[in-house]
Coordinates of C-alpha atoms and ligand atoms in Angstrom, one line a residue:
M927 CA -68.1 -58.8 56.0
A928 CA -69.3 -60.5 59.2
Q929 CA -73.0 -60.4 60.0
Y930 CA -72.4 -59.0 63.5
D931 CA -69.9 -56.7 65.3
Y932 CA -69.9 -59.0 68.4
L933 CA -70.9 -62.5 69.2
V934 CA -71.4 -62.7 73.0
V935 CA -71.2 -66.3 74.3
G936 CA -73.0 -66.5 77.7
T937 CA -75.9 -64.5 79.1
G938 CA -74.4 -64.2 82.6
L939 CA -73.5 -60.8 84.2
F940 CA -70.4 -60.4 82.1
G941 CA -71.8 -61.2 78.7
S942 CA -75.0 -59.3 79.3
I943 CA -73.3 -56.1 80.5
F944 CA -71.0 -56.2 77.4
A945 CA -74.0 -56.8 75.1
Y946 CA -76.0 -54.0 76.7
E947 CA -73.2 -51.5 76.4
A948 CA -72.3 -52.5 72.9
N949 CA -75.9 -52.3 71.8
K950 CA -76.2 -48.9 73.4
R951 CA -73.3 -47.7 71.2
G952 CA -75.0 -48.9 68.0
K953 CA -73.0 -52.2 67.6
K954 CA -74.8 -55.2 66.1
V955 CA -74.7 -57.9 68.7
L956 CA -75.8 -61.6 68.8
V957 CA -75.9 -63.2 72.2
I958 CA -76.1 -67.0 72.7
D959 CA -76.3 -69.3 75.7
K960 CA -76.3 -73.1 75.9
R961 CA -78.8 -73.1 78.7
D962 CA -82.5 -72.7 78.2
H963 CA -82.7 -69.5 80.1
V964 CA -80.7 -66.2 80.4
A965 CA -78.8 -64.9 83.4
G966 CA -76.1 -67.6 83.9
N967 CA -75.6 -68.4 87.6
I968 CA -77.5 -65.5 88.9
Y969 CA -80.7 -66.9 87.4
T970 CA -83.8 -66.8 89.7
E971 CA -87.1 -68.5 89.1
N972 CA -90.4 -67.9 90.6
V973 CA -91.7 -70.9 92.5
E974 CA -94.7 -70.6 94.8
G975 CA -94.4 -66.8 94.6
I976 CA -90.8 -67.1 95.9
N977 CA -87.7 -66.1 93.9
V978 CA -85.6 -69.2 94.0
H979 CA -81.8 -68.8 93.4
K980 CA -81.4 -71.8 91.1
Y981 CA -77.6 -71.8 91.2
G982 CA -77.0 -71.1 94.9
A983 CA -77.5 -68.2 97.2
H984 CA -76.6 -64.9 95.5
I985 CA -76.2 -61.9 97.8
F986 CA -75.1 -58.7 96.2
H987 CA -72.4 -56.8 98.2
T988 CA -69.8 -54.3 97.2
S989 CA -67.7 -51.3 98.3
N990 CA -67.4 -50.1 94.7
K991 CA -69.7 -47.1 94.3
E992 CA -69.5 -47.2 90.5
V993 CA -70.6 -50.8 90.5
W994 CA -73.4 -50.2 93.0
D995 CA -74.7 -47.2 91.0
Y996 CA -74.5 -49.2 87.8
I997 CA -76.6 -52.1 89.0
Q998 CA -79.2 -49.8 90.5
Q999 CA -80.3 -48.9 86.9
F1000 CA -81.7 -52.4 86.5
A1001 CA -83.4 -53.2 89.8
E1002 CA -84.3 -51.8 93.2
F1003 CA -82.4 -53.5 96.0
N1004 CA -83.9 -54.4 99.5
R1005 CA -82.1 -54.1 102.8
Y1006 CA -81.1 -57.7 103.1
T1007 CA -78.0 -58.3 105.2
N1008 CA -76.5 -61.7 105.1
S1009 CA -76.1 -63.2 108.6
P1010 CA -75.7 -66.9 108.2
V1011 CA -76.0 -69.3 111.1
A1012 CA -73.7 -72.4 111.4
F1013 CA -74.8 -75.7 112.8
Y1014 CA -72.0 -77.9 114.2
K1015 CA -73.6 -81.1 115.5
D1016 CA -76.2 -79.9 118.0
E1017 CA -74.5 -76.5 118.5
V1018 CA -75.6 -73.2 116.8
Y1019 CA -73.2 -70.3 116.1
N1020 CA -73.4 -67.0 114.4
L1021 CA -71.2 -66.2 111.4
P1022 CA -68.9 -64.6 110.5
F1023 CA -66.6 -65.1 113.4
N1024 CA -67.5 -62.4 115.9
M1025 CA -68.3 -61.8 119.5
N1026 CA -71.5 -63.8 119.3
T1027 CA -69.5 -66.8 118.0
F1028 CA -66.8 -66.4 120.7
S1029 CA -69.1 -65.9 123.6
K1030 CA -71.2 -69.0 122.7
L1031 CA -68.0 -71.0 122.2
W1032 CA -66.0 -70.0 125.2
G1033 CA -68.6 -68.5 127.6
I1034 CA -66.8 -65.1 127.5
R1035 CA -68.3 -61.6 127.2
T1036 CA -65.7 -59.0 126.2
P1037 CA -63.4 -58.4 123.3
K1038 CA -60.4 -58.6 125.6
E1039 CA -61.4 -62.0 126.8
A1040 CA -61.9 -63.2 123.2
M1041 CA -58.5 -61.8 122.1
A1042 CA -56.8 -63.5 125.0
K1043 CA -58.4 -66.8 124.1
I1044 CA -57.4 -66.5 120.4
E1045 CA -53.8 -65.5 121.3
E1046 CA -53.5 -68.5 123.7
Q1047 CA -54.6 -70.9 121.0
K1048 CA -52.4 -69.3 118.4
K1049 CA -49.4 -69.6 120.7
E1050 CA -50.1 -73.2 121.4
A1051 CA -50.2 -74.0 117.7
G1052 CA -46.9 -72.1 117.2
I1053 CA -47.5 -70.9 113.7
T1054 CA -45.4 -67.8 112.6
E1055 CA -45.7 -67.9 108.8
P1056 CA -48.9 -69.6 107.7
K1057 CA -48.3 -71.7 104.6
N1058 CA -51.7 -73.1 103.8
L1059 CA -55.4 -72.6 104.7
E1060 CA -55.2 -74.7 107.9
E1061 CA -52.3 -72.6 109.3
Q1062 CA -53.8 -69.4 108.1
A1063 CA -57.1 -70.2 109.8
I1064 CA -55.5 -71.2 113.1
S1065 CA -53.2 -68.2 113.2
L1066 CA -56.2 -65.9 112.5
I1067 CA -58.8 -67.4 114.9
G1068 CA -57.5 -70.3 116.9
T1069 CA -58.0 -74.1 116.9
D1070 CA -61.5 -74.3 118.4
I1071 CA -63.1 -72.3 115.6
Y1072 CA -61.0 -74.0 113.0
E1073 CA -62.0 -77.5 114.2
K1074 CA -65.7 -76.7 114.6
L1075 CA -66.6 -74.1 111.9
I1076 CA -63.9 -74.3 109.2
K1077 CA -62.2 -77.6 108.8
G1078 CA -65.2 -79.9 107.9
Y1079 CA -66.9 -77.2 105.8
T1080 CA -63.8 -76.3 103.8
Q1081 CA -62.8 -79.9 103.2
K1082 CA -66.1 -80.9 101.9
Q1083 CA -66.5 -77.7 99.9
W1084 CA -63.2 -78.1 98.1
G1085 CA -62.6 -81.9 98.2
K1086 CA -59.1 -81.3 99.5
L1087 CA -57.4 -81.2 102.9
C1088 CA -57.1 -77.7 104.5
T1089 CA -53.3 -78.2 104.4
E1090 CA -53.5 -78.5 100.6
L1091 CA -55.6 -75.4 100.0
P1092 CA -54.4 -71.8 99.5
S1093 CA -55.1 -69.4 102.4
F1094 CA -56.8 -66.7 100.3
I1095 CA -60.1 -68.8 100.4
I1096 CA -60.5 -68.2 104.1
K1097 CA -59.4 -64.5 104.0
R1098 CA -62.8 -63.8 102.3
L1099 CA -64.4 -64.1 105.8
P1100 CA -64.3 -61.3 108.3
V1101 CA -63.1 -61.8 111.9
R1102 CA -64.6 -59.2 114.3
L1103 CA -64.3 -58.3 117.9
T1104 CA -67.8 -56.8 117.8
Y1105 CA -71.3 -58.3 118.1
D1106 CA -71.9 -57.7 114.4
N1107 CA -73.4 -60.7 112.4
N1108 CA -73.1 -59.0 109.0
Y1109 CA -71.2 -61.6 106.8
F1110 CA -69.7 -58.8 104.7
N1111 CA -67.7 -55.6 105.4
D1112 CA -68.9 -53.9 102.3
D1113 CA -70.6 -50.5 102.2
Y1114 CA -73.5 -51.7 100.1
Q1115 CA -75.5 -54.9 100.2
G1116 CA -79.0 -56.2 99.2
I1117 CA -81.1 -58.5 97.1
P1118 CA -82.9 -57.1 94.0
K1119 CA -86.6 -57.0 94.8
G1120 CA -88.2 -59.4 92.4
G1121 CA -85.0 -61.5 91.8
Y1122 CA -82.0 -61.3 89.5
T1123 CA -83.4 -62.5 86.2
Q1124 CA -85.2 -59.2 85.5
I1125 CA -81.8 -57.4 85.6
I1126 CA -80.4 -59.5 82.8
E1127 CA -83.7 -59.3 80.9
K1128 CA -83.5 -55.5 81.0
M1129 CA -79.9 -55.6 79.8
L1130 CA -80.8 -57.8 76.8
E1131 CA -83.9 -56.0 75.8
G1132 CA -83.9 -55.4 72.0
I1133 CA -80.8 -57.6 71.4
E1134 CA -81.0 -60.9 69.5
V1135 CA -80.6 -63.8 71.9
R1136 CA -80.4 -67.5 70.9
L1137 CA -80.9 -69.9 73.8
N1138 CA -80.1 -73.7 73.8
T1139 CA -77.1 -72.8 71.6
D1140 CA -73.7 -74.2 72.5
F1141 CA -70.9 -72.3 70.8
L1142 CA -68.7 -75.4 70.7
E1143 CA -71.4 -77.5 69.0
N1144 CA -72.0 -74.8 66.4
R1145 CA -68.5 -73.6 66.0
E1146 CA -68.4 -73.7 62.2
E1147 CA -71.4 -71.4 61.9
L1148 CA -70.5 -69.1 64.8
E1149 CA -66.8 -68.7 64.7
N1150 CA -66.8 -66.1 62.0
I1151 CA -70.4 -64.7 62.3
A1152 CA -69.0 -61.6 64.1
D1153 CA -65.9 -59.5 63.9
K1154 CA -65.1 -60.3 67.5
I1155 CA -66.2 -62.9 70.1
I1156 CA -66.8 -62.2 73.8
Y1157 CA -66.5 -65.6 75.4
T1158 CA -67.6 -66.2 79.0
G1159 CA -67.4 -70.0 79.0
M1160 CA -64.3 -72.1 80.0
I1161 CA -61.2 -70.9 78.4
D1162 CA -59.5 -74.3 78.4
Q1163 CA -62.5 -76.0 76.8
Y1164 CA -62.6 -73.3 74.1
Y1165 CA -59.0 -74.3 73.2
D1166 CA -59.9 -78.0 73.4
Y1167 CA -57.7 -78.4 76.5
K1168 CA -54.6 -78.2 74.3
F1169 CA -52.3 -77.2 77.2
G1170 CA -54.2 -79.5 79.7
E1171 CA -57.3 -79.2 81.9
L1172 CA -57.8 -76.5 84.5
E1173 CA -59.4 -77.7 87.7
Y1174 CA -62.9 -76.8 88.8
R1175 CA -65.2 -77.6 91.6
S1176 CA -68.8 -78.5 90.9
L1177 CA -72.1 -78.5 93.0
R1178 CA -75.3 -80.3 93.1
F1179 CA -78.5 -78.5 94.2
E1180 CA -81.5 -80.4 95.7
T1181 CA -84.6 -78.2 95.9
E1182 CA -87.8 -79.0 97.8
V1183 CA -91.1 -77.2 98.3
L1184 CA -92.3 -77.6 101.9
D1185 CA -95.8 -77.3 103.1
E1186 CA -94.8 -75.1 106.0
E1187 CA -94.3 -71.3 106.3
N1188 CA -90.9 -71.1 107.9
Y1189 CA -88.4 -74.0 107.9
Q1190 CA -85.2 -72.6 109.3
G1191 CA -85.8 -69.0 110.2
N1192 CA -82.9 -67.7 108.2
A1193 CA -81.9 -67.5 104.5
V1194 CA -78.6 -69.4 104.9
V1195 CA -77.7 -72.1 107.4
N1196 CA -74.3 -73.7 107.1
Y1197 CA -73.6 -77.3 108.2
T1198 CA -70.0 -77.2 109.2
E1199 CA -69.3 -80.8 110.2
Y1200 CA -67.7 -83.1 107.5
E1201 CA -70.2 -85.9 108.0
V1202 CA -73.2 -83.9 106.7
P1203 CA -72.8 -84.2 102.9
Y1204 CA -74.2 -80.7 102.1
T1205 CA -72.5 -77.4 103.1
R1206 CA -75.6 -75.3 103.4
I1207 CA -79.4 -75.1 103.2
I1208 CA -80.9 -72.0 101.6
E1209 CA -84.5 -70.9 102.4
H1210 CA -85.1 -68.6 99.5
K1211 CA -88.1 -66.6 100.9
H1212 CA -86.0 -65.0 103.6
F1213 CA -83.9 -63.1 101.0
E1214 CA -87.0 -61.0 100.3
Y1215 CA -88.8 -61.2 103.7
G1216 CA -91.5 -63.5 102.1
T1217 CA -94.7 -64.4 103.9
Q1218 CA -96.0 -67.0 101.5
P1219 CA -97.8 -70.0 103.1
R1220 CA -95.3 -72.5 101.7
T1221 CA -91.5 -72.4 101.5
V1222 CA -88.7 -73.5 99.2
I1223 CA -85.4 -74.8 100.4
T1224 CA -82.2 -75.9 98.6
R1225 CA -79.5 -78.2 99.9
E1226 CA -76.1 -77.4 98.3
Y1227 CA -73.8 -80.5 97.9
P1228 CA -70.2 -79.9 96.8
A1229 CA -69.1 -82.2 94.0
S1230 CA -66.0 -83.1 92.0
W1231 CA -65.8 -81.8 88.5
S1232 CA -65.1 -83.7 85.3
R1233 CA -65.8 -82.8 81.7
G1234 CA -69.5 -82.3 81.1
D1235 CA -70.2 -81.1 84.7
E1236 CA -71.1 -77.5 85.6
P1237 CA -67.8 -75.8 86.6
Y1238 CA -69.0 -73.6 89.5
Y1239 CA -65.7 -72.6 91.0
A1240 CA -62.2 -72.1 89.6
M1241 CA -59.5 -73.7 91.8
N1242 CA -57.1 -70.8 91.9
N1243 CA -53.8 -72.4 93.1
E1244 CA -50.4 -71.8 91.6
K1245 CA -50.5 -74.7 89.2
N1246 CA -53.9 -73.8 87.7
N1247 CA -53.1 -70.1 87.6
S1248 CA -49.9 -70.7 85.5
L1249 CA -51.8 -73.0 83.2
Y1250 CA -54.5 -70.3 82.8
A1251 CA -51.7 -67.8 82.0
K1252 CA -50.7 -70.0 79.0
Y1253 CA -54.3 -69.9 77.6
K1254 CA -54.5 -66.2 78.2
A1255 CA -51.3 -65.6 76.3
L1256 CA -52.7 -67.6 73.4
A1257 CA -55.9 -65.6 73.4
D1258 CA -54.0 -62.3 73.5
E1259 CA -51.9 -63.4 70.5
E1260 CA -54.9 -64.4 68.4
G1261 CA -56.9 -61.2 69.2
H1262 CA -60.2 -62.4 67.8
V1263 CA -61.7 -63.5 71.1
I1264 CA -61.9 -61.7 74.4
F1265 CA -62.4 -64.0 77.4
G1266 CA -64.5 -62.6 80.3
G1267 CA -66.2 -63.5 83.6
R1268 CA -65.6 -66.2 86.1
L1269 CA -64.9 -69.0 83.6
G1270 CA -63.3 -67.0 80.9
M1271 CA -60.9 -65.3 83.3
Y1272 CA -60.7 -68.3 85.7
K1273 CA -61.2 -66.3 88.9
Y1274 CA -63.3 -66.6 92.1
F1275 CA -65.2 -63.4 91.2
D1276 CA -68.2 -62.2 93.2
M1277 CA -70.9 -60.4 91.2
D1278 CA -69.4 -57.0 91.9
D1279 CA -66.0 -58.1 90.7
T1280 CA -67.6 -59.5 87.5
I1281 CA -69.4 -56.2 86.9
A1282 CA -66.2 -54.2 87.5
V1283 CA -64.2 -56.4 85.0
A1284 CA -67.0 -56.2 82.5
L1285 CA -67.2 -52.4 82.7
N1286 CA -63.4 -52.3 82.3
C1287 CA -63.6 -54.5 79.2
V1288 CA -66.3 -52.2 77.8
K1289 CA -64.0 -49.2 78.3
K1290 CA -61.1 -50.8 76.6
E1291 CA -63.1 -52.3 73.7
L1292 CA -65.9 -49.8 73.0
D1293 CA -64.8 -46.3 74.2
Ligands
FAD2438 P1 -71.9 -67.1 84.5 O1 -73.0 -66.6 85.3 O2 -71.4 -68.5 84.8 O3 -72.4 -67.1 82.9 C1 -71.7 -67.8 81.9 C2 -72.8 -68.2 80.9 O4 -72.1 -68.7 79.8 C3 -73.7 -69.3 81.4 O5 -75.0 -68.9 81.2 C4 -73.3 -70.5 80.5 O6 -74.4 -71.3 80.3 C5 -72.8 -69.8 79.3 N1 -71.9 -70.6 78.5 C6 -70.7 -71.2 78.9 N2 -70.2 -71.9 77.9 C7 -70.9 -71.8 76.9 C8 -70.9 -72.2 75.5 N3 -69.9 -73.0 75.1 N4 -71.8 -71.9 74.6 C9 -72.9 -71.1 75.0 N5 -73.0 -70.6 76.3 C10 -72.0 -71.0 77.2 N6 -71.3 -63.6 93.9 C11 -71.7 -62.7 94.8 O7 -71.4 -61.5 94.6 N7 -72.5 -63.0 95.9 C12 -72.8 -64.3 96.2 O8 -73.5 -64.5 97.2 C13 -72.4 -65.3 95.3 N8 -72.8 -66.6 95.5 C14 -72.4 -67.5 94.6 C15 -72.8 -68.8 94.9 C16 -72.4 -69.9 94.0 C17 -72.8 -71.3 94.3 C18 -71.6 -69.5 92.8 C19 -71.2 -70.6 91.9 C20 -71.3 -68.2 92.6 C21 -71.6 -67.2 93.5 N9 -71.3 -65.9 93.2 C22 -71.7 -64.9 94.1 C23 -70.5 -65.5 92.0 C24 -71.4 -65.0 90.8 O9 -72.2 -66.1 90.4 C25 -70.5 -64.6 89.6 O10 -69.7 -63.6 90.0 C26 -71.2 -64.2 88.4 O11 -72.4 -64.9 88.2 C27 -70.3 -64.5 87.2 O12 -70.9 -64.1 86.0 P2 -70.3 -64.6 84.6 O13 -71.1 -63.9 83.5 O14 -68.9 -64.6 84.6 O15 -70.6 -66.2 84.5
UDP2439 N1 -66.0 -71.3 105.3 C1 -66.0 -72.1 106.4 N2 -67.0 -72.3 107.2 C2 -68.2 -71.6 106.9 C3 -68.3 -70.8 105.8 C4 -67.2 -70.6 105.0 O1 -64.9 -72.7 106.6 O2 -69.2 -71.8 107.7 C5 -64.8 -71.2 104.4 C6 -64.9 -72.2 103.3 O3 -63.5 -72.6 103.0 C7 -65.4 -71.4 102.1 C8 -64.7 -70.0 102.4 O4 -64.8 -69.9 103.8 O5 -65.0 -71.9 100.9 C9 -65.5 -68.8 101.7 O6 -66.8 -68.8 102.2 P1 -67.9 -68.1 101.4 O7 -69.2 -68.1 102.2 O8 -67.4 -66.8 100.9 O9 -68.1 -69.1 100.1 P2 -68.9 -69.0 98.8 O10 -70.2 -68.3 99.1 O11 -68.1 -68.4 97.8 O12 -69.1 -70.5 98.5

């Protein structure tokens, strides 16, 4: 007889939701994480009275009513609406691409004028069936926006040329012929008042949690400690890369406390030219309308990934997706481990996607 019904590896959103729901149904659960804190990449830490998003800006947004209702149990959300600003050299633009961006760029005022300008640029480029991110971007929005706001940012973010990247990455961003600076089209959006960590702490209340515990370093002890394992780390690493390595993209965060009240006047400012080595600066207090006397900012530097680095993003191209499918088939065959979350399922999931797949896994496994 195993000691636990479930061993959950990872205290991020996926692992914590599964643990919470299993515990609620009377299952005996052990949760571990290799980090010294819970919450995975949504971890927030209080610095100078400000909730600092330690692993990059996290804005909650969804159109999934079930997910929105679910997360409300654990925190109250504020009215934050993400409206990033982009700096290209000495020019300032609103994001996502909307009438404010177009009027600043082209000196025009109406949607008709903007549409005509975009059409003219699309025609000049002569793209009928976009084959990669560059062609997709130009055929969506024209060459001016592509050159100033997309090309440099995307190439430094992903470490690849836009002609080598899949077009779905850019389809995440809305293009609008209205003066609406909301970065998302979703029905619901906000930041939990008091940060994200409290959400995970509430989920894990009353459940045994061991921090600073890497599954792979304690495999002998942990492999059979439970009837089943829910694993939210890297699937290829779990299998010792037996079919080969999946590709990831990493990041480096540089955080500073500044002795001033308001550094950039917005939570997120993107730096879109290639020559600036970071992609964005986050000023954390603006997520919660903070009025503290000091401020905390974080510069986000994209970085290549190699074994041992933090794998922040899956690189979902065809080659990697088919390699992932091999690992997934192996996991399904074995049956003892369920892989979940951004790393376990190797997908560019937002928080709402992660919650949706976690709830789906709960339904399949526990109901
Ligand atoms: P994670 O949060 O990564 O949790 C996995 C946990 O498993 C980690 O704590 C890790 O330490 C642990 N672990 C891994 N391997 C082992 C092991 N071998 N042993 C023990 N523990 C292990 N989503 C949005 O909706 N809005 C946003 O604005 C947004 N911004 C983002 C910005 C950045 C820079 C990044 C990287 C992601 C962003 N996301 C955003 C996505 C969001 O972070 C994810 O959807 C969500 O956090 C995924 O949860 P998870 O549980 O799958 O993974
Ligand atoms: N992007 C861009 N310019 C910007 C912001 C985003 O070209 O100013 C592109 C870039 O390729 C990025 C993608 O749009 O990877 C998705 O942006 P998002 O802000 O959703 O990225 P994330 O928050 O997931 O890093």
